[in-house]
Amino acid sequence: MVRAPCCEKMGLKRGPWTADEDMTLVAHIEQHGHSNWRALPKQAGLLRCGKSCRLRWINYLRPDIKRGNFTSEEEDAIIQLHAMLGNRWSTIAARLPGRTDNEIKNVWHTHLKKRLASSSKTSGQAAPKHKAKKPPMAASALEGPTSEPASSSPGQSFSMSPGQSLSTSSSADYSMASSLENTGSSSSEEFQIDDSFWSETLAMSVDSFGSGMETSDTFGADSASPSSSNDEMDFWVTLFMQASDIQSLSQI
DNA sequence: AACATATGCAACCGCTGGCAC
DNA sequence: TGTGCCAGCGGTTGCATATGT
């Protein structure tokens, strides 16, 4: 398929946003919304492409963005959700209010991946050294209050045994399997899920979610509706939270 | 103090799926 | 039904800053 270029390169500014540009974008969106990103920069008088505007708004300027370090709870949630969902950053972000997919992706690649790798090697030791948080760059004046600095989080591993397979099928399997692949290198013996867990939990969950969950297409693109898709996502989140709880209890 | 290297984050690039015509 | 446009997503890059030597 022939595609239109992302944006006309000529005359459009790139690179870091200035505070003025930020204010212009915020003011325009507050006044007119962002129904059409492509037309927005022209309407707002910005020399940026719509894509850049959208990214800036979503990742930095949205009023509900939570700035500041991730808490250990958030990091743990990301680890667990990534184990479930793989690199579906937007889906993971949807589970973490105020956090963006880009931010989560960055945190994963800079902190959490290493943390998992080191914990798999040393059983939860050797958290990466943290350097002081650098001050925000452009548009810091627009930032809301930042959240409390993250407490140094203990090394933690969340993984399933590599050979573990699911009894469900199709795209749900794909999702889970891909997440297993993604975390395969960091798998450890710390958290194992056996067949009895799955049979029990799935039986429980199928009851609570009504019929159909055990069948295919749970994650497929042809899911019936967004709401059902959310339900399905809830299912898997719930499933893993339960798994986590069970594991925690078993360690007591 | 100066330089080299590592780290973290904002932004960009290219692809995909959905939708309208 | 095919085509083109658009928004959204994930991977990657580039740069500023921190840290080490």
CSV table of C-alpha atoms (C1' of nucleotides) in Angstrom, one decimal:
chain,number,residue,atom,x,y,z
A,1,MET,CA,0.0,0.0,0.0
A,2,VAL,CA,1.3,3.4,-0.9
A,3,ARG,CA,1.6,5.6,2.1
A,4,ALA,CA,1.8,9.3,2.5
A,5,PRO,CA,4.9,10.5,4.1
A,6,CYS,CA,4.7,10.9,7.9
A,7,CYS,CA,5.0,14.6,7.5
A,8,GLU,CA,6.5,17.1,5.2
A,9,LYS,CA,10.0,17.4,6.3
A,10,MET,CA,10.4,20.9,4.8
A,11,GLY,CA,10.0,23.6,7.3
A,12,LEU,CA,9.0,21.5,10.2
A,13,LYS,CA,10.9,21.6,13.4
A,14,ARG,CA,12.3,18.6,15.1
A,15,GLY,CA,14.1,17.8,18.3
A,16,PRO,CA,13.4,18.9,21.8
A,17,TRP,CA,10.3,20.9,22.5
A,18,THR,CA,10.6,24.4,23.9
A,19,ALA,CA,8.5,25.7,26.7
A,20,ASP,CA,6.8,28.0,24.3
A,21,GLU,CA,5.8,25.2,22.0
A,22,ASP,CA,4.5,23.2,24.9
A,23,MET,CA,2.4,26.1,26.1
A,24,THR,CA,1.0,26.6,22.6
A,25,LEU,CA,0.2,23.0,22.2
A,26,VAL,CA,-1.5,22.7,25.7
A,27,ALA,CA,-3.5,25.9,25.1
A,28,HIS,CA,-4.7,24.7,21.8
A,29,ILE,CA,-5.7,21.3,23.0
A,30,GLU,CA,-7.4,22.7,26.0
A,31,GLN,CA,-9.4,25.0,23.8
A,32,HIS,CA,-10.1,22.8,20.7
A,33,GLY,CA,-9.2,19.2,21.7
A,34,HIS,CA,-7.2,16.9,19.6
A,35,SER,CA,-9.6,15.3,17.2
A,36,ASN,CA,-7.3,15.7,14.3
A,37,TRP,CA,-3.6,15.5,15.0
A,38,ARG,CA,-2.6,16.1,11.5
A,39,ALA,CA,-4.3,19.4,11.3
A,40,LEU,CA,-3.6,20.4,14.8
A,41,PRO,CA,-0.1,21.9,14.4
A,42,LYS,CA,-1.2,24.1,11.5
A,43,GLN,CA,-4.2,25.3,13.5
A,44,ALA,CA,-2.1,25.9,16.6
A,45,GLY,CA,0.6,27.6,14.6
A,46,LEU,CA,3.2,25.0,15.5
A,47,LEU,CA,6.0,24.1,13.1
A,48,ARG,CA,5.8,20.4,14.1
A,49,CYS,CA,4.2,17.4,12.5
A,50,GLY,CA,1.0,16.0,14.0
A,51,LYS,CA,2.8,12.9,15.1
A,52,SER,CA,5.3,14.9,17.1
A,53,CYS,CA,2.5,16.9,18.7
A,54,ARG,CA,0.6,13.8,19.6
A,55,LEU,CA,3.7,12.2,21.1
A,56,ARG,CA,4.5,15.3,23.1
A,57,TRP,CA,1.0,15.6,24.4
A,58,ILE,CA,0.6,12.0,25.3
A,59,ASN,CA,4.1,11.5,26.8
A,60,TYR,CA,4.6,14.8,28.5
A,61,LEU,CA,1.9,17.4,28.5
A,62,ARG,CA,-1.2,15.5,29.4
A,63,PRO,CA,-2.6,16.9,32.7
A,64,ASP,CA,-3.0,13.4,34.2
A,65,ILE,CA,0.6,12.4,33.6
A,66,LYS,CA,2.3,11.4,36.8
A,67,ARG,CA,5.9,12.6,36.8
A,68,GLY,CA,8.8,11.4,38.9
A,69,ASN,CA,10.4,8.1,39.7
A,70,PHE,CA,8.5,4.9,39.6
A,71,THR,CA,7.6,3.5,43.0
A,72,SER,CA,8.7,-0.1,43.7
A,73,GLU,CA,5.0,-1.0,43.6
A,74,GLU,CA,4.8,0.4,40.1
A,75,GLU,CA,8.0,-1.4,39.0
A,76,ASP,CA,6.7,-4.7,40.4
A,77,ALA,CA,3.5,-4.2,38.5
A,78,ILE,CA,5.3,-3.5,35.3
A,79,ILE,CA,7.4,-6.7,35.8
A,80,GLN,CA,4.3,-8.7,36.4
A,81,LEU,CA,2.3,-7.2,33.6
A,82,HIS,CA,5.2,-7.6,31.2
A,83,ALA,CA,5.5,-11.2,32.1
A,84,MET,CA,1.8,-11.5,31.2
A,85,LEU,CA,1.6,-9.3,28.2
A,86,GLY,CA,5.0,-9.0,26.7
A,87,ASN,CA,6.0,-5.8,25.1
A,88,ARG,CA,2.5,-4.4,24.9
A,89,TRP,CA,3.5,-1.2,26.5
A,90,SER,CA,0.3,0.7,25.9
A,91,THR,CA,-1.7,-2.1,27.5
A,92,ILE,CA,0.7,-2.1,30.4
A,93,ALA,CA,0.4,1.7,30.6
A,94,ALA,CA,-3.3,1.4,30.8
A,95,ARG,CA,-2.9,-0.5,34.0
A,96,LEU,CA,-0.7,2.2,35.5
A,97,PRO,CA,-2.6,5.4,35.8
A,98,GLY,CA,-0.6,8.5,35.0
A,99,ARG,CA,2.2,6.5,33.3
A,100,THR,CA,2.8,6.5,29.6
A,101,ASP,CA,3.8,3.6,27.4
A,102,ASN,CA,7.0,5.4,26.4
A,103,GLU,CA,7.9,5.9,30.0
A,104,ILE,CA,7.2,2.3,30.9
A,105,LYS,CA,9.2,1.1,28.0
A,106,ASN,CA,12.1,3.3,29.0
A,107,VAL,CA,11.9,2.1,32.6
A,108,TRP,CA,11.8,-1.5,31.4
A,109,HIS,CA,14.8,-1.2,29.2
A,110,THR,CA,16.9,0.8,31.6
A,111,HIS,CA,16.0,-0.6,35.0
A,112,LEU,CA,13.7,-3.6,35.1
A,113,LYS,CA,15.3,-5.8,32.5
A,114,LYS,CA,18.6,-5.5,34.2
A,115,ARG,CA,17.0,-6.1,37.6
A,116,LEU,CA,15.4,-9.2,36.4
A,117,ALA,CA,18.6,-10.4,34.7
A,118,SER,CA,20.7,-9.8,37.8
A,119,SER,CA,18.1,-11.3,40.1
A,120,SER,CA,18.0,-14.4,38.0
A,121,LYS,CA,21.7,-14.7,38.3
A,122,THR,CA,22.1,-13.8,41.9
A,123,SER,CA,18.7,-14.6,43.3
A,124,GLY,CA,17.6,-11.1,43.9
A,125,GLN,CA,20.7,-9.3,44.7
A,126,ALA,CA,22.8,-6.6,43.1
A,127,ALA,CA,20.3,-3.9,42.2
A,128,PRO,CA,21.7,-1.6,39.6
A,129,LYS,CA,23.4,1.4,41.0
A,130,HIS,CA,21.2,4.5,40.7
A,131,LYS,CA,22.5,7.8,39.7
A,132,ALA,CA,20.9,11.0,40.9
A,133,LYS,CA,17.8,11.9,39.0
A,134,LYS,CA,18.6,14.6,36.5
A,135,PRO,CA,16.4,17.6,36.4
A,136,PRO,CA,13.7,17.7,33.7
A,137,MET,CA,14.5,19.5,30.6
A,138,ALA,CA,12.3,21.7,28.5
A,139,ALA,CA,8.9,22.6,29.8
A,140,SER,CA,9.7,21.8,33.3
A,141,ALA,CA,7.7,24.8,34.2
A,142,LEU,CA,4.6,23.0,33.0
A,143,GLU,CA,5.1,20.0,35.1
A,144,GLY,CA,2.8,19.3,37.9
A,145,PRO,CA,4.0,18.2,41.3
A,146,THR,CA,6.2,15.2,41.1
A,147,SER,CA,5.5,12.1,43.0
A,148,GLU,CA,7.7,11.0,45.8
A,149,PRO,CA,11.0,9.5,44.9
A,150,ALA,CA,11.0,5.8,44.5
A,151,SER,CA,12.3,3.9,47.3
A,152,SER,CA,15.1,1.6,46.3
A,153,SER,CA,13.2,-1.5,45.3
A,154,PRO,CA,14.4,-4.9,46.3
A,155,GLY,CA,15.5,-7.2,43.6
A,156,GLN,CA,12.5,-9.3,42.6
A,157,SER,CA,11.9,-12.0,40.2
A,158,PHE,CA,8.6,-12.9,38.6
A,159,SER,CA,8.7,-15.6,36.2
A,160,MET,CA,7.2,-18.9,35.2
A,161,SER,CA,9.0,-22.1,34.6
A,162,PRO,CA,10.2,-22.0,31.0
A,163,GLY,CA,8.6,-25.2,30.0
A,164,GLN,CA,5.3,-24.3,31.4
A,165,SER,CA,2.5,-24.4,28.9
A,166,LEU,CA,-1.1,-23.3,29.1
A,167,SER,CA,-4.1,-25.4,28.6
A,168,THR,CA,-5.9,-22.6,26.8
A,169,SER,CA,-5.4,-22.1,23.2
A,170,SER,CA,-4.9,-19.8,20.3
A,171,SER,CA,-4.1,-16.1,20.7
A,172,ALA,CA,-4.2,-16.2,24.4
A,173,ASP,CA,-1.6,-18.8,24.2
A,174,TYR,CA,0.4,-16.6,21.9
A,175,SER,CA,0.3,-13.7,24.3
A,176,MET,CA,1.4,-15.8,27.2
A,177,ALA,CA,3.9,-17.7,25.2
A,178,SER,CA,5.5,-14.6,23.9
A,179,SER,CA,5.7,-13.2,27.3
A,180,LEU,CA,7.4,-16.3,28.4
A,181,GLU,CA,9.9,-16.0,25.7
A,182,ASN,CA,10.6,-12.4,26.6
A,183,THR,CA,11.3,-13.3,30.1
A,184,GLY,CA,12.8,-16.6,29.4
A,185,SER,CA,16.4,-15.5,30.1
A,186,SER,CA,15.4,-14.3,33.5
A,187,SER,CA,13.4,-17.3,34.5
A,188,SER,CA,14.3,-18.7,37.7
A,189,GLU,CA,13.1,-21.3,40.1
A,190,GLU,CA,11.7,-18.7,42.5
A,191,PHE,CA,8.3,-18.8,41.0
A,192,GLN,CA,6.9,-21.9,39.5
A,193,ILE,CA,3.4,-22.5,38.5
A,194,ASP,CA,2.3,-26.1,38.3
A,195,ASP,CA,-0.6,-27.7,36.5
A,196,SER,CA,-2.7,-27.8,39.5
A,197,PHE,CA,-2.6,-24.0,39.8
A,198,TRP,CA,-3.8,-23.6,36.3
A,199,SER,CA,-6.5,-26.1,36.5
A,200,GLU,CA,-7.8,-24.5,39.7
A,201,THR,CA,-7.4,-20.9,38.7
A,202,LEU,CA,-8.8,-21.4,35.2
A,203,ALA,CA,-11.8,-23.2,36.6
A,204,MET,CA,-12.3,-20.4,39.1
A,205,SER,CA,-11.9,-17.7,36.5
A,206,VAL,CA,-14.1,-19.3,33.9
A,207,ASP,CA,-16.9,-19.4,36.4
A,208,SER,CA,-16.5,-15.8,37.3
A,209,PHE,CA,-16.2,-14.6,33.7
A,210,GLY,CA,-19.0,-16.7,32.3
A,211,SER,CA,-18.6,-18.9,29.3
A,212,GLY,CA,-16.2,-18.6,26.5
A,213,MET,CA,-12.9,-17.7,28.2
A,214,GLU,CA,-11.6,-21.2,27.8
A,215,THR,CA,-12.1,-21.0,24.1
A,216,SER,CA,-10.0,-19.4,21.5
A,217,ASP,CA,-9.7,-15.8,20.3
A,218,THR,CA,-9.4,-14.4,23.7
A,219,PHE,CA,-6.7,-12.0,22.6
A,220,GLY,CA,-7.4,-12.0,18.9
A,221,ALA,CA,-7.9,-8.9,16.8
A,222,ASP,CA,-11.3,-10.1,16.0
A,223,SER,CA,-12.5,-10.0,19.6
A,224,ALA,CA,-16.1,-9.1,19.7
A,225,SER,CA,-15.7,-5.6,21.2
A,226,PRO,CA,-13.3,-3.4,23.1
A,227,SER,CA,-15.1,-4.0,26.3
A,228,SER,CA,-14.8,-7.8,25.9
A,229,SER,CA,-11.2,-7.3,25.2
A,230,ASN,CA,-10.8,-5.4,28.4
A,231,ASP,CA,-12.6,-8.1,30.2
A,232,GLU,CA,-10.2,-10.5,28.8
A,233,MET,CA,-7.3,-8.4,29.8
A,234,ASP,CA,-8.7,-8.2,33.3
A,235,PHE,CA,-8.9,-11.9,33.2
A,236,TRP,CA,-5.2,-12.4,32.7
A,237,VAL,CA,-4.3,-9.6,35.1
A,238,THR,CA,-6.4,-11.2,37.7
A,239,LEU,CA,-5.0,-14.5,36.9
A,240,PHE,CA,-1.5,-13.4,37.5
A,241,MET,CA,-2.3,-11.4,40.5
A,242,GLN,CA,-3.7,-14.6,42.0
A,243,ALA,CA,-0.6,-16.4,40.9
A,244,SER,CA,1.5,-13.9,42.7
A,245,ASP,CA,-0.7,-14.1,45.8
A,246,ILE,CA,-0.5,-17.8,45.8
A,247,GLN,CA,3.2,-17.7,45.5
A,248,SER,CA,3.6,-15.2,48.3
A,249,LEU,CA,1.5,-17.3,50.6
A,250,SER,CA,3.5,-20.4,49.8
A,251,GLN,CA,6.6,-18.7,50.8
A,252,ILE,CA,5.3,-17.7,54.3
B,1,DA,C1',40.5,18.9,36.2
B,2,DA,C1',39.9,16.6,32.0
B,3,DC,C1',38.5,12.9,29.5
B,4,DA,C1',36.0,8.5,28.7
B,5,DT,C1',32.2,5.7,29.5
B,6,DA,C1',27.6,4.6,31.2
B,7,DT,C1',23.0,5.8,31.9
B,8,DG,C1',18.4,7.7,31.4
B,9,DC,C1',15.0,9.8,28.8
B,10,DA,C1',12.7,12.4,25.1
B,11,DA,C1',11.8,12.1,20.5
B,12,DC,C1',11.8,10.0,16.0
B,13,DC,C1',11.0,6.3,12.6
B,14,DG,C1',8.5,2.9,10.4
B,15,DC,C1',4.9,-0.4,10.6
B,16,DT,C1',0.0,-1.9,11.4
B,17,DG,C1',-4.9,-1.8,11.9
B,18,DG,C1',-9.1,0.8,11.5
B,19,DC,C1',-11.9,3.6,9.0
B,20,DA,C1',-13.9,6.4,5.2
B,21,DC,C1',-14.7,6.9,0.5
C,1,DT,C1',-13.6,-4.5,-2.8
C,2,DG,C1',-9.7,-1.7,-3.2
C,3,DT,C1',-7.3,2.4,-2.0
C,4,DG,C1',-5.6,6.1,0.8
C,5,DC,C1',-5.5,8.5,5.2
C,6,DC,C1',-4.9,8.6,10.0
C,7,DA,C1',-4.0,7.4,14.8
C,8,DG,C1',-1.6,4.5,17.6
C,9,DC,C1',2.1,1.3,18.8
C,10,DG,C1',6.7,-0.5,19.5
C,11,DG,C1',11.6,-0.3,18.4
C,12,DT,C1',15.4,2.5,18.0
C,13,DT,C1',18.3,6.6,18.2
C,14,DG,C1',20.4,10.8,19.9
C,15,DC,C1',21.7,13.8,23.3
C,16,DA,C1',22.3,15.5,28.0
C,17,DT,C1',23.9,14.2,32.3
C,18,DA,C1',26.1,11.3,35.8
C,19,DT,C1',29.8,8.5,37.1
C,20,DG,C1',34.3,6.5,36.8
C,21,DT,C1',39.3,6.8,35.9
